[in-house]
């Protein structure tokens, strides 16, 4: 688009804006009829401002907020006719008035694809040329007129100072820009002259001789707008009348008669000099002025106050653009909020918008295993001290989410530009480029951060999304119907999709929100037709995985296969973990009615029921577990998923076998989770703590649950044999005889002579270990609770001794032991059966 | 003999010459600048015009009048201009903007209104 056309569009837009303001001014002027005319005069300033200045400041208190403009308001420019109108397929003008727009838009030719140039572009070129010729013609005409007048005034003779008289003019006026002179008609009489001079001097004092030409230049620019001609006439009238009033205020009421007579005589003097003009209409200028002069009263104080207030308010409202704050919407960060529209993207940052008065920047924080307070602290007390040395952290709730506001302290570095921070927990973790983020962070200057955060909403919701399932369903149905409507003759589903890309994409835009509907439709069965194919394609596109596009005979078949696939994964891991790894399957899991906890609960309950079913006569829970190792293992395999349910059982206070087994399950699951010093995530750790607490509480309520279990007694020979093994162990240790030591120990994979020799297993160090005592208790609690290698050992095959021994290191040597006496140290021995020897399996506290 | 018709400015100019003739043209420029607020060029333009009409005579930079005060009639210019800035508008627009001309009847009526209001 050429510069000229751009300029023309700018002028048209300014003209439309100014027209609104002008109509407003004309209306306010009616209210100010009784007020001094100077107020009406001042009111024209915003119109002039709008005519010449495409930019304005933004304010919520703008007149334009009243007329509900959807026009683009960012960048401070009011735009009704878009700059790219020539390139739009169907041009649209938005003037803010519905009826005008529909009429105007109906008259706008839309682009005909065959035509090489958009007809709108041609019209635009034509109109802008007409406009610019009009402007040039009017401008030249004005200059010529001015030069002509100047020539006529050349021979005007000085009366006094800057007052000149000439018989070449019929009325008095001021002329000149730098040193304006007053010209009066020759021989108008001294009485008239004094009034007229007073009037013209007032014009000069008020710089009207400059304002009027400026207004006229603006008028030339907007010559095509008839409303502006009316405005110019009204403005001139207001200028004259307010000048008249100003004169009367100075001269007093007594001058009314003389002054109006002067006006009249000047008017009459002109009479007949210009031929009557058919285009002339309305009340004569002079008549209106004379009436105004005669009616002039010094206004009451309150009238002035009210008028000043009205003019200030109206003037501001007319001059300001609506403060349409811009909306920041990020699909990446799943966030939307509003910010001052004058702020612009700073390309040096990833997502930072800046303006003169502030800025904002957004980011996301991984925050895995971190509470919001930890995250907030990390940012607030970053070692670079972006918020100064003593930032303040304040609890907030934003869009229903936990949030922390970080306010800078007084010593914040200047270059941070008053940066404050706001950290909000995402309703659910988001993914950007494959990484998960749990916290959203907004940085903004502290004066704007509250304002921005008040408008902040997440695009994802935990529940109760604005898109209700019903709405989504009807939306999908509508679009599906549209897609299926044509081309009727094709048998290829892809043709239908290609013909309705927009509708298809509208469904895709729902992303995973569309899945519940699609799955539910498939669940109804029989989706072998066109609808099925389209839905299948939608599923593929939304799920975005190639490996689910199985070869199938029809869409229903595909769905059934896919469903089995998901069910298999759910069975092999767990429903809940599947939900976290593949959240998009959640909809399917919902559709086929497997909810995570329910599935686990069912699994635990079913297997528990089997375990406690037999052997009925036994009182030892281990007997039950031993009998149903498979079921027990099934529960163990669910891992932490089963813990909440087991905790429920314990907390319900089930004292019987069920409770007992739940306790061992809890303990075993915890053991497995912690096996090998694995690092567990925060959630698991919390769960483990809860489980252990529940176990403790259960034990406390039950008294010592171990009392219930009475361990079988051994014969004296059996005890003596075992004791001998312990004694032999300590002897061998004292003798530092590795082979002898190993001989006392139960064979385990890691305990081999090779490993001892290679130094992988150390059976002893430089310490001197001296056995002090060996005690035996058949009901030793360790005997009841210890399960070698997590396995169940019959109570008659496990024996525990409590020993005490002393550790002494030679000279300055140290080792894994503390020097001194160890008491109540358990030595755990097991045997494979009654006829096998006792061997040490484990020892310790 | 028909009387010479002089417009207001011309009459004032010739009056200066009657009062001071014969007068040196440089002197005249000074005098006109002082009394009429005229520029040098204006003085010379008007002088030249009146010389052509045989009213004044400029010989060797000395200006004198060829006609007597009694033979001159003062006339008002007929080509009266309207207001300056309105005057720079096309005529029909001037009419549009400043409204209809006052008719004699309206003028009378206004006169009466003024008298009543001032009483």
Tab-separated table of N, CA and C in Angstrom, chain A residues 720-775:
chain	number	residue	atom	x	y	z
A	720	UNK	N	20.640	-74.888	72.676
A	720	UNK	CA	22.080	-75.037	72.921
A	720	UNK	C	22.848	-75.097	71.604
A	721	UNK	N	22.282	-75.815	70.633
A	721	UNK	CA	22.939	-75.944	69.328
A	721	UNK	C	23.075	-74.570	68.669
A	722	UNK	N	22.030	-73.822	68.785
A	722	UNK	CA	22.043	-72.490	68.182
A	722	UNK	C	23.038	-71.597	68.897
A	723	UNK	N	22.980	-71.659	70.248
A	723	UNK	CA	23.909	-70.850	71.046
A	723	UNK	C	25.355	-71.171	70.660
A	724	UNK	N	25.639	-72.456	70.442
A	724	UNK	CA	26.992	-72.877	70.097
A	724	UNK	C	27.446	-72.221	68.792
A	725	UNK	N	26.518	-72.069	67.869
A	725	UNK	CA	26.850	-71.430	66.589
A	725	UNK	C	27.247	-69.977	66.828
A	726	UNK	N	26.498	-69.295	67.708
A	726	UNK	CA	26.809	-67.897	68.012
A	726	UNK	C	28.183	-67.799	68.649
A	727	UNK	N	28.436	-68.692	69.606
A	727	UNK	CA	29.735	-68.658	70.300
A	727	UNK	C	30.871	-68.913	69.308
A	728	UNK	N	30.635	-69.896	68.404
A	728	UNK	CA	31.644	-70.237	67.397
A	728	UNK	C	31.921	-69.023	66.507
A	729	UNK	N	30.838	-68.289	66.191
A	729	UNK	CA	30.985	-67.087	65.347
A	729	UNK	C	31.922	-66.087	66.010
A	730	UNK	N	31.660	-65.817	67.308
A	730	UNK	CA	32.491	-64.816	67.992
A	730	UNK	C	33.926	-65.302	68.171
A	731	UNK	N	34.053	-66.585	68.314
A	731	UNK	CA	35.411	-67.134	68.418
A	731	UNK	C	36.151	-66.899	67.102
A	732	UNK	N	35.472	-67.258	66.025
A	732	UNK	CA	36.092	-67.137	64.709
A	732	UNK	C	36.404	-65.681	64.370
A	733	UNK	N	35.504	-64.789	64.793
A	733	UNK	CA	35.747	-63.363	64.554
A	733	UNK	C	36.991	-62.927	65.315
A	734	UNK	N	37.064	-63.354	66.601
A	734	UNK	CA	38.228	-62.971	67.417
A	734	UNK	C	39.500	-63.529	66.793
A	735	UNK	N	39.383	-64.724	66.205
A	735	UNK	CA	40.546	-65.341	65.584
A	735	UNK	C	40.787	-64.815	64.178
A	736	UNK	N	39.898	-64.011	63.713
A	736	UNK	CA	39.957	-63.454	62.361
A	736	UNK	C	40.096	-64.560	61.328
A	737	UNK	N	39.237	-65.562	61.525
A	737	UNK	CA	39.262	-66.731	60.659
A	737	UNK	C	38.038	-66.665	59.741
A	738	UNK	N	38.237	-66.143	58.551
A	738	UNK	CA	37.130	-65.907	57.635
A	738	UNK	C	36.379	-67.183	57.303
A	739	UNK	N	37.122	-68.227	57.078
A	739	UNK	CA	36.482	-69.477	56.687
A	739	UNK	C	35.584	-70.002	57.796
A	740	UNK	N	36.074	-69.913	59.001
A	740	UNK	CA	35.306	-70.376	60.146
A	740	UNK	C	34.057	-69.512	60.341
A	741	UNK	N	34.252	-68.232	60.107
A	741	UNK	CA	33.099	-67.314	60.242
A	741	UNK	C	32.026	-67.705	59.243
A	742	UNK	N	32.422	-67.858	57.985
A	742	UNK	CA	31.462	-68.200	56.929
A	742	UNK	C	30.739	-69.498	57.251
A	743	UNK	N	31.445	-70.393	57.921
A	743	UNK	CA	30.849	-71.689	58.246
A	743	UNK	C	29.673	-71.542	59.213
A	744	UNK	N	29.662	-70.453	60.004
A	744	UNK	CA	28.561	-70.251	60.946
A	744	UNK	C	27.388	-69.520	60.292
A	745	UNK	N	27.574	-69.082	59.080
A	745	UNK	CA	26.564	-68.202	58.469
A	745	UNK	C	25.731	-68.926	57.429
A	746	UNK	N	24.447	-68.503	57.373
A	746	UNK	CA	23.500	-69.089	56.425
A	746	UNK	C	23.952	-68.715	55.022
A	747	UNK	N	24.038	-69.700	54.108
A	747	UNK	CA	24.558	-69.371	52.776
A	747	UNK	C	23.676	-68.349	52.042
A	748	UNK	N	24.292	-67.275	51.682
A	748	UNK	CA	23.597	-66.245	50.886
A	748	UNK	C	24.489	-65.861	49.715
A	749	UNK	N	23.867	-65.392	48.695
A	749	UNK	CA	24.585	-65.130	47.447
A	749	UNK	C	25.821	-64.249	47.631
A	750	UNK	N	25.667	-63.224	48.463
A	750	UNK	CA	26.773	-62.275	48.571
A	750	UNK	C	27.850	-62.731	49.558
A	751	UNK	N	27.554	-63.810	50.259
A	751	UNK	CA	28.536	-64.267	51.254
A	751	UNK	C	29.316	-65.466	50.722
A	752	UNK	N	30.333	-65.186	49.904
A	752	UNK	CA	31.164	-66.289	49.408
A	752	UNK	C	32.612	-66.008	49.743
A	753	UNK	N	33.393	-67.024	49.758
A	753	UNK	CA	34.821	-66.877	50.100
A	753	UNK	C	35.519	-65.976	49.083
A	754	UNK	N	35.081	-66.122	47.814
A	754	UNK	CA	35.722	-65.313	46.770
A	754	UNK	C	35.528	-63.827	47.043
A	755	UNK	N	34.299	-63.521	47.431
A	755	UNK	CA	33.995	-62.105	47.677
A	755	UNK	C	34.733	-61.602	48.908
A	756	UNK	N	34.894	-62.486	49.891
A	756	UNK	CA	35.653	-62.079	51.088
A	756	UNK	C	37.110	-61.819	50.709
A	757	UNK	N	37.621	-62.720	49.875
A	757	UNK	CA	39.035	-62.595	49.488
A	757	UNK	C	39.259	-61.344	48.629
A	758	UNK	N	38.326	-61.099	47.757
A	758	UNK	CA	38.504	-59.936	46.861
A	758	UNK	C	38.258	-58.629	47.604
A	759	UNK	N	37.821	-58.765	48.857
A	759	UNK	CA	37.616	-57.542	49.666
A	759	UNK	C	36.242	-56.935	49.504
A	760	UNK	N	35.354	-57.569	48.711
A	760	UNK	CA	34.002	-57.030	48.553
A	760	UNK	C	33.167	-57.224	49.813
A	761	UNK	N	33.466	-58.253	50.526
A	761	UNK	CA	32.771	-58.476	51.803
A	761	UNK	C	33.806	-58.479	52.915
A	762	UNK	N	33.561	-57.629	53.914
A	762	UNK	CA	34.479	-57.624	55.065
A	762	UNK	C	33.756	-58.247	56.251
A	763	UNK	N	34.303	-59.350	56.727
A	763	UNK	CA	33.669	-60.043	57.856
A	763	UNK	C	34.142	-59.469	59.188
A	764	UNK	N	35.271	-58.816	59.174
A	764	UNK	CA	35.816	-58.194	60.393
A	764	UNK	C	36.809	-57.112	60.010
A	765	UNK	N	37.151	-56.271	60.979
A	765	UNK	CA	38.153	-55.250	60.741
A	765	UNK	C	39.303	-55.413	61.714
A	766	UNK	N	39.939	-54.277	62.082
A	766	UNK	CA	41.063	-54.363	63.016
A	766	UNK	C	40.582	-54.387	64.453
A	767	UNK	N	39.237	-54.285	64.643
A	767	UNK	CA	38.714	-54.198	66.008
A	767	UNK	C	38.873	-55.529	66.754
A	768	UNK	N	38.853	-55.386	68.062
A	768	UNK	CA	38.839	-56.573	68.905
A	768	UNK	C	37.420	-56.714	69.416
A	769	UNK	N	36.709	-57.788	68.964
A	769	UNK	CA	35.308	-57.972	69.321
A	769	UNK	C	35.240	-59.077	70.379
A	770	UNK	N	34.818	-58.716	71.568
A	770	UNK	CA	34.800	-59.701	72.661
A	770	UNK	C	33.370	-59.971	73.089
A	771	UNK	N	32.918	-61.214	72.988
A	771	UNK	CA	31.557	-61.577	73.411
A	771	UNK	C	31.475	-61.522	74.921
A	772	UNK	N	30.448	-60.841	75.450
A	772	UNK	CA	30.307	-60.726	76.894
A	772	UNK	C	29.206	-61.629	77.419
A	773	UNK	N	28.051	-61.638	76.701
A	773	UNK	CA	26.955	-62.467	77.202
A	773	UNK	C	26.048	-62.907	76.061
A	774	UNK	N	25.328	-64.022	76.281
A	774	UNK	CA	24.319	-64.479	75.324
A	774	UNK	C	23.047	-64.751	76.105
A	775	UNK	N	21.913	-64.041	75.706
A	775	UNK	CA	20.643	-64.293	76.385
A	775	UNK	C	19.654	-64.832	75.372
